[in-house]
mmCIF file of C-alpha atoms in Angstrom:
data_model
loop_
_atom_site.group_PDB
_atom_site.id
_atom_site.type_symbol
_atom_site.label_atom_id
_atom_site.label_comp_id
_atom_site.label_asym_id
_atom_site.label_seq_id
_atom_site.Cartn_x
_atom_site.Cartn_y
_atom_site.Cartn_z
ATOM 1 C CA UNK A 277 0.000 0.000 0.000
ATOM 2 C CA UNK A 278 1.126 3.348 -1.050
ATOM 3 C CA UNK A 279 0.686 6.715 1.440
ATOM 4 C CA UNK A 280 1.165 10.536 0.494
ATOM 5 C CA UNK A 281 2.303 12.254 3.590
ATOM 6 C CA UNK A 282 3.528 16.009 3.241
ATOM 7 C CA UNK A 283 7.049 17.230 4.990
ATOM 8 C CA UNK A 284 6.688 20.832 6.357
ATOM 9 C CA UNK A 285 7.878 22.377 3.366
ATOM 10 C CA UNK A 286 4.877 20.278 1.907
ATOM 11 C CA UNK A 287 6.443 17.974 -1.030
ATOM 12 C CA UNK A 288 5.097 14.832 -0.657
ATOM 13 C CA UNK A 289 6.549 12.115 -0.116
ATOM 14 C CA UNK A 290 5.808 8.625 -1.415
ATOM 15 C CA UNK A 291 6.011 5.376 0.904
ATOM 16 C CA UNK A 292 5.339 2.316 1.165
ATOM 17 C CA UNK A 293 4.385 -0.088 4.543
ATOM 18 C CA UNK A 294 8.441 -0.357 4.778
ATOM 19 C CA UNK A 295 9.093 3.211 4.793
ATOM 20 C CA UNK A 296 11.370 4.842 7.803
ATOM 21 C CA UNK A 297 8.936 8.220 6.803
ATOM 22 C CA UNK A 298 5.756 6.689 7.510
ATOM 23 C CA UNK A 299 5.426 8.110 11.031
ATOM 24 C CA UNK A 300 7.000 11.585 9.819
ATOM 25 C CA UNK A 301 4.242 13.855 8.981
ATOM 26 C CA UNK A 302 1.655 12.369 11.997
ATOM 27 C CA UNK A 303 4.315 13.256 14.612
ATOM 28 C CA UNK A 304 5.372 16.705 13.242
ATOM 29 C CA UNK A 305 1.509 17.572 13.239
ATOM 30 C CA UNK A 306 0.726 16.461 16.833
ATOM 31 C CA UNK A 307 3.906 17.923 17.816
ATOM 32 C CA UNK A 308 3.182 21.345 16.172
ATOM 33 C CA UNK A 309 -0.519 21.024 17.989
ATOM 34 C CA UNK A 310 1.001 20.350 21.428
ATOM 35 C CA UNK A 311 3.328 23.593 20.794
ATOM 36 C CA UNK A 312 0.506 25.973 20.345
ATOM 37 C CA UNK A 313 -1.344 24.251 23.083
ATOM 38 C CA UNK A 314 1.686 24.749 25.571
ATOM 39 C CA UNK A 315 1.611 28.543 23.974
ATOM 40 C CA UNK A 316 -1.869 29.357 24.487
ATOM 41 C CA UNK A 317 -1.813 27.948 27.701
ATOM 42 C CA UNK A 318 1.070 30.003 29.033
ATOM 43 C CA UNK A 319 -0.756 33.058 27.652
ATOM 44 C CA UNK A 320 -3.989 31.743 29.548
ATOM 45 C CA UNK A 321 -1.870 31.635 32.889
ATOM 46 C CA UNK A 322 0.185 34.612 32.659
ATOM 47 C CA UNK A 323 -2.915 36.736 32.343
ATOM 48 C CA UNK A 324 -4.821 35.158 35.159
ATOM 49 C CA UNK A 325 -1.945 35.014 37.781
ATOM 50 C CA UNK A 326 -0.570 38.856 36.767
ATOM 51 C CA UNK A 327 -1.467 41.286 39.418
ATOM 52 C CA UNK A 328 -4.515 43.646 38.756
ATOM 53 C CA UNK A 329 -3.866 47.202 38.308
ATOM 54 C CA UNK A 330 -3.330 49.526 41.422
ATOM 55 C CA UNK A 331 -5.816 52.208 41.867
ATOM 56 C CA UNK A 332 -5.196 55.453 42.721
ATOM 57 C CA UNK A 333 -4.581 56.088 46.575
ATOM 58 C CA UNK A 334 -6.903 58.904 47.546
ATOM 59 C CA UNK A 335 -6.940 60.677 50.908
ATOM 60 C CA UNK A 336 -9.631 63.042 52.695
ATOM 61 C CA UNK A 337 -8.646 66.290 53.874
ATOM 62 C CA UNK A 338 -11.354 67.960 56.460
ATOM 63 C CA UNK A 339 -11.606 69.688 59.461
ATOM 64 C CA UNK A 340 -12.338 67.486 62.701
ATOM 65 C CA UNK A 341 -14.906 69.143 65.446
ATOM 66 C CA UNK A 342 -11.886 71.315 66.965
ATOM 67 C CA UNK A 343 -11.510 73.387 63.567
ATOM 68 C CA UNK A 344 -8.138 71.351 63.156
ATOM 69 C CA UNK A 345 -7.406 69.781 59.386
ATOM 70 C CA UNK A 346 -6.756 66.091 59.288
ATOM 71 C CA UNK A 347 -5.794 64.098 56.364
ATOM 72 C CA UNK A 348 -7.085 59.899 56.662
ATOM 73 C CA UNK A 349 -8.363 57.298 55.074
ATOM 74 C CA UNK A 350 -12.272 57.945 55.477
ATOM 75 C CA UNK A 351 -14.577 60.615 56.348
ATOM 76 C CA UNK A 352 -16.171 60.178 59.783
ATOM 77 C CA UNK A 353 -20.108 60.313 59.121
ATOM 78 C CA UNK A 354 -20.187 63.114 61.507
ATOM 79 C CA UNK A 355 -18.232 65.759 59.724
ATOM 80 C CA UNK A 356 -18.918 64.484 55.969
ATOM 81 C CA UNK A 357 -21.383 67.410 55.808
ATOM 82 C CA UNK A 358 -19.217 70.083 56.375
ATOM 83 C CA UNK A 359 -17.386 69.230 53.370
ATOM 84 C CA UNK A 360 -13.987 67.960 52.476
ATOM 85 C CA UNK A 361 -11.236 67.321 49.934
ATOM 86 C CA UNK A 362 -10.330 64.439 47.813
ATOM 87 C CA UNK A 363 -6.347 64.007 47.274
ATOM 88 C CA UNK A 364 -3.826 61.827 45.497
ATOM 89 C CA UNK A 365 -1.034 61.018 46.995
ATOM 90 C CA UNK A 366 0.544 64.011 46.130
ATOM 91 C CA UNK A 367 -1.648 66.072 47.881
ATOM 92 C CA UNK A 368 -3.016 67.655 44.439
ATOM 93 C CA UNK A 369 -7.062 67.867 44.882
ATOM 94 C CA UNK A 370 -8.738 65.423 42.871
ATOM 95 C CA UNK A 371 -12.230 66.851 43.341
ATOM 96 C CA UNK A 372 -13.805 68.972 46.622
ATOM 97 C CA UNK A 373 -17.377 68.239 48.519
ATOM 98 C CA UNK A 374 -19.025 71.016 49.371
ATOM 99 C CA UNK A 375 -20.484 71.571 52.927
ATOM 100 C CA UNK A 376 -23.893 70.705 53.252
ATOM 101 C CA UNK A 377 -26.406 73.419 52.740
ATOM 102 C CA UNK A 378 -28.057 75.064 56.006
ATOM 103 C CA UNK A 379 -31.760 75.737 56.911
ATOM 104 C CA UNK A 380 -31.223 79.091 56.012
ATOM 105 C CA UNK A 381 -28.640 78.801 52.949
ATOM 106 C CA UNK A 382 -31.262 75.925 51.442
ATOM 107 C CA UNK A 383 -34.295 78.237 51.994
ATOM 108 C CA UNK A 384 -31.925 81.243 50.541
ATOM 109 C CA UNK A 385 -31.269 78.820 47.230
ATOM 110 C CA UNK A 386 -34.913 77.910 46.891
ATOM 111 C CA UNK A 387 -35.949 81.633 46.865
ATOM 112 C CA UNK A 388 -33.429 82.169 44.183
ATOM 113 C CA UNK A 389 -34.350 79.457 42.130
ATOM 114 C CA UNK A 390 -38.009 80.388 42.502
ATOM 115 C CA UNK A 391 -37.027 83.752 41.727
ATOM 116 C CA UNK A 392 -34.981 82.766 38.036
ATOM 117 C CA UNK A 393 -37.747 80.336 37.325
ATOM 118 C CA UNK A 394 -39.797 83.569 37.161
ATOM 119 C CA UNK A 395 -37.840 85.872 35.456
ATOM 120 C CA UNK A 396 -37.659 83.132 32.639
ATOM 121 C CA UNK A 397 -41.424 82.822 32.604
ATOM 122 C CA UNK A 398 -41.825 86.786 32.342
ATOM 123 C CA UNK A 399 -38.820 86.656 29.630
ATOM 124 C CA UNK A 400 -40.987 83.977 27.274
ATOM 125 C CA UNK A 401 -43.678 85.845 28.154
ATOM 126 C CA UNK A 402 -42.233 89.191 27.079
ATOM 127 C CA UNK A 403 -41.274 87.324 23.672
ATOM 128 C CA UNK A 404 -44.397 86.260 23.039
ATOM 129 C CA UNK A 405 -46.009 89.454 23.312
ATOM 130 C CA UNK A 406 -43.382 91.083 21.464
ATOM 131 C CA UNK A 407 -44.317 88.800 18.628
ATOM 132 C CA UNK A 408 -47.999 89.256 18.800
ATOM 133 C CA UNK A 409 -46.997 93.402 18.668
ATOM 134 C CA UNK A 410 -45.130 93.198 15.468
ATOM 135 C CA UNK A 411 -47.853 91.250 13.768
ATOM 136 C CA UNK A 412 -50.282 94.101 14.333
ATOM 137 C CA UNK A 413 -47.655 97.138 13.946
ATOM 138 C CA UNK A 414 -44.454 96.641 12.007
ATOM 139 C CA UNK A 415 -43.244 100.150 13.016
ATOM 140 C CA UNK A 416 -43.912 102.860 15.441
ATOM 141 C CA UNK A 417 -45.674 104.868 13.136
ATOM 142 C CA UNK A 418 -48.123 102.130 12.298
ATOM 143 C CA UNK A 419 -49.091 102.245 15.848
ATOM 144 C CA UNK A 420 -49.258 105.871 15.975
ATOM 145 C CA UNK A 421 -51.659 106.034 12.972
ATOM 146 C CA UNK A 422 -53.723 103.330 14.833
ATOM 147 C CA UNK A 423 -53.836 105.459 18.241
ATOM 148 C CA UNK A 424 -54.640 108.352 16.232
ATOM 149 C CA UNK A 425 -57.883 106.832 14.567
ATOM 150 C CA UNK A 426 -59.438 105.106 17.695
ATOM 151 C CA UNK A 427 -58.484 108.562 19.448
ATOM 152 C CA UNK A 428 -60.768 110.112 16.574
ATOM 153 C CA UNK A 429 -63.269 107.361 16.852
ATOM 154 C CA UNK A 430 -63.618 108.382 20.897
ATOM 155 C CA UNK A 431 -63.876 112.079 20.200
ATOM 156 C CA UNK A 432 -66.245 112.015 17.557
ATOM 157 C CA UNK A 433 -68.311 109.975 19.989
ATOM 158 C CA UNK A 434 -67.567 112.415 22.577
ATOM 159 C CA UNK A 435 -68.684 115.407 20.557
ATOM 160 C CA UNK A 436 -71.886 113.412 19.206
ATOM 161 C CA UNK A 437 -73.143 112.211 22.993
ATOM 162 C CA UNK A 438 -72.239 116.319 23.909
ATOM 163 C CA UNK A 439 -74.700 117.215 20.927
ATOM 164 C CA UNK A 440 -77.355 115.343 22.364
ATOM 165 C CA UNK A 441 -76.995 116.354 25.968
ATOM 166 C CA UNK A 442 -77.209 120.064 25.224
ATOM 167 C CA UNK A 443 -80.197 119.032 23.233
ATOM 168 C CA UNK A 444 -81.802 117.212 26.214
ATOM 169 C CA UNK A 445 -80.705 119.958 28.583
ATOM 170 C CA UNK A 446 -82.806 122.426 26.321
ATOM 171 C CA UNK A 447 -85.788 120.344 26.180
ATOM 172 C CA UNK A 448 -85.641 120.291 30.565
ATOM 173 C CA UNK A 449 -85.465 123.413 30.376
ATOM 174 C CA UNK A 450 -88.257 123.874 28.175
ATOM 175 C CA UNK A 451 -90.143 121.469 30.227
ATOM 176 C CA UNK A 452 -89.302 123.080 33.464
ATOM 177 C CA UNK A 453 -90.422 126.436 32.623
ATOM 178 C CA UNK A 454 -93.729 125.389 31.161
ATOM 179 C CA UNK A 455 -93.909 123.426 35.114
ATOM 180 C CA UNK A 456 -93.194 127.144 36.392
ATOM 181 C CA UNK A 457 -95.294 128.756 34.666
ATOM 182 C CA UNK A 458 -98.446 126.540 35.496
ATOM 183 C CA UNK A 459 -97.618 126.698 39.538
ATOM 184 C CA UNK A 460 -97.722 130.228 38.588
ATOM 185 C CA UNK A 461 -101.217 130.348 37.630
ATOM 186 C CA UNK A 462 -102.050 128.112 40.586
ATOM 187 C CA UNK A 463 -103.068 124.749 38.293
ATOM 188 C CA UNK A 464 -101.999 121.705 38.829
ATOM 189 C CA UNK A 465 -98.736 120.466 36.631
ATOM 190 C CA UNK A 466 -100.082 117.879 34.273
ATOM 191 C CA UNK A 467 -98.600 114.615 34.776
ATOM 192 C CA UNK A 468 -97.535 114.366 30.905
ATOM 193 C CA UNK A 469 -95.191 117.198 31.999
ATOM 194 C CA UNK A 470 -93.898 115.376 34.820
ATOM 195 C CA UNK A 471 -93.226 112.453 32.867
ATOM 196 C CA UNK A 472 -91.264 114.521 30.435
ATOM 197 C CA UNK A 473 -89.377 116.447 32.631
ATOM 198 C CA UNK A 474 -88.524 113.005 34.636
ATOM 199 C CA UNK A 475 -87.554 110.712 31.411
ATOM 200 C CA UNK A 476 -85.198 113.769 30.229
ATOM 201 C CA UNK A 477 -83.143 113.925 33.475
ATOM 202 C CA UNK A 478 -82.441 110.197 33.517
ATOM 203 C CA UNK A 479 -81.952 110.673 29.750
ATOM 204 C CA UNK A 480 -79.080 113.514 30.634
ATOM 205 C CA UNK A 481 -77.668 111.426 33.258
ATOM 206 C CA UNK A 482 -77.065 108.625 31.146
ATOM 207 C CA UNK A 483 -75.260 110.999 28.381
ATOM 208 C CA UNK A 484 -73.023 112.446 31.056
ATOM 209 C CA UNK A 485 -72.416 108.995 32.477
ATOM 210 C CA UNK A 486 -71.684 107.689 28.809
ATOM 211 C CA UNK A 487 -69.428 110.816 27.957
ATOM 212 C CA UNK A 488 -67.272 110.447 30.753
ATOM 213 C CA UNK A 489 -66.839 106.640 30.227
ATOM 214 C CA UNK A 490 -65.491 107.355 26.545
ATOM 215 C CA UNK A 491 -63.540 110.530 27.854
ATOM 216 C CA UNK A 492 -61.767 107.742 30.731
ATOM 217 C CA UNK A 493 -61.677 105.026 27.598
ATOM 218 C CA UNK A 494 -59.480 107.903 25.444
ATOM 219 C CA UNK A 495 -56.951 108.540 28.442
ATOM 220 C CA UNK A 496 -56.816 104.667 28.499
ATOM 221 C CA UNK A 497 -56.018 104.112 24.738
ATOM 222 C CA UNK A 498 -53.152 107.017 24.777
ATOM 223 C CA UNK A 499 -51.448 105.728 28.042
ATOM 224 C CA UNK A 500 -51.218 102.412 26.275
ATOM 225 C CA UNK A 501 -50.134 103.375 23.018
ATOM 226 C CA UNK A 502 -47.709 105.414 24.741
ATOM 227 C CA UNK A 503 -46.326 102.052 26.142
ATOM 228 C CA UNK A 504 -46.927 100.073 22.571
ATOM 229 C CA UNK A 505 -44.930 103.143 20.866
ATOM 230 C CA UNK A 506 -42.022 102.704 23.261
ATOM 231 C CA UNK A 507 -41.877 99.137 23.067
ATOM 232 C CA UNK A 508 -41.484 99.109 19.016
ATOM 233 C CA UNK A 509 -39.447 102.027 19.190
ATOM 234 C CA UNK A 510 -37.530 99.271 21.107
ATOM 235 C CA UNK A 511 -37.859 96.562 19.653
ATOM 236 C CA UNK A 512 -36.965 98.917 16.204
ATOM 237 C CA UNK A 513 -33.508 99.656 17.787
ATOM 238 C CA UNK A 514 -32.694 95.977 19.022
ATOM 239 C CA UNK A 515 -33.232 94.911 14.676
ATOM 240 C CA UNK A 516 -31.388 97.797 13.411
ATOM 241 C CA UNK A 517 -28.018 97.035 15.930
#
């Protein structure tokens, strides 16, 4: 029986049963498998008996209950809340606790959050309206021309409801006199004169009433236009910079 076996350089090699290299290739094979066993092996135990990395040595630095500083090991419980430092061997300062907060200092914080959480609320509130302003006046004159119109609008209200009220204040007048002049002649006032002279002063009440409301509603619309003016005249700088 013939066999093929391969040397390392792989050229086969012929044999037969008699052959001295019959066992050649088999052996080199197991031997080179044994090698890298050995290897990975070695590899295997160097990694699991090598020493794990050191870590850092840190130290605490803080002040014990006589005010003294004391460098150790730990922190007692005790005085971790007055704060203390973390350092390397070297004494550098790898980071620093702060002391706890007091009653007072934590109130203190909580008033000055509160107090930032609201000035952010009145700033996006401030934007908002700022944005609803410029979508109904682009520029200060826009609003200017609007103030001037409603201002017109009131006035010619004003003058129309004063129209009206010297009319009715004629008409009392009228009304009055005629009253006069019957008590004069000793009759009795009729009561359709009574009526008229009653329904006209509730009438000129009403007008004066009315006529001061729109006179209030025109100092109204020019304070705030005064303040809408400003802000675009504001807001006009701030786009211009």
């Amino acid at each position: 029986m013939t066999v093929l076996y391969y040397t390392q350089n792989l050229t086969p090699i012929q044999t037969g049963q008699d052959s001295d290299l019959t066992m050649t290739a088999p052996l080199y094979a197991a031997g080179a498998a044994l090698r890298r066993w050995q290897m990975l092996t070695l590899v295997i135990l160097t990694c699991l008996l090598a020493p794990p990395l050191q870590a850092e040595v840190v130290y605490y630095r803080y002040k014990d209950a006589n005010g003294m500083t004391v460098l150790g090991s730990s922190v007692p419980p005790e005085l971790a809340r007055q704060g203390y430092q973390v350092v390397n061997i070297r004494g550098r300062v790898i980071r620093e606790i702060a002391p706890a907060l007091t009653e007072d200092e934590l109130a203190e914080k909580e008033r000055l959050q509160r107090e930032a959480a609201e000035a952010r609320r009145k700033q996006i509130e401030r934007r908002e309206q700022d944005r609803a302003l410029l979508q109904l006046y682009r520029t200060p004159a826009d609003a200017e021309r609007a103030r001037d119109r409603r201002l017109q609008e009131l006035d010619a209200l004003i003058q129309f409801k004063k129209n009206h009220l010297s009319s009715l204040s004629k008409d009392l007048s009228q009304y009055e006199a005629k009253a006069a002049e019957i008590e004069r002649l000793g009759r009795q006032i009729p009561q359709a004169v009574l009526i008229d002279i009653d329904r006209t002063q509730k009438s000129i009440g009403t007008l004066e009433t009315e006529i001061m409301e729109a006179e209030r509603q025109a100092t109204t619309v020019n304070a705030e236009f005064v303040a809408i003016i400003s802000r675009l005249q504001y807001l006009q700088t701030l786009q211009s910079q």
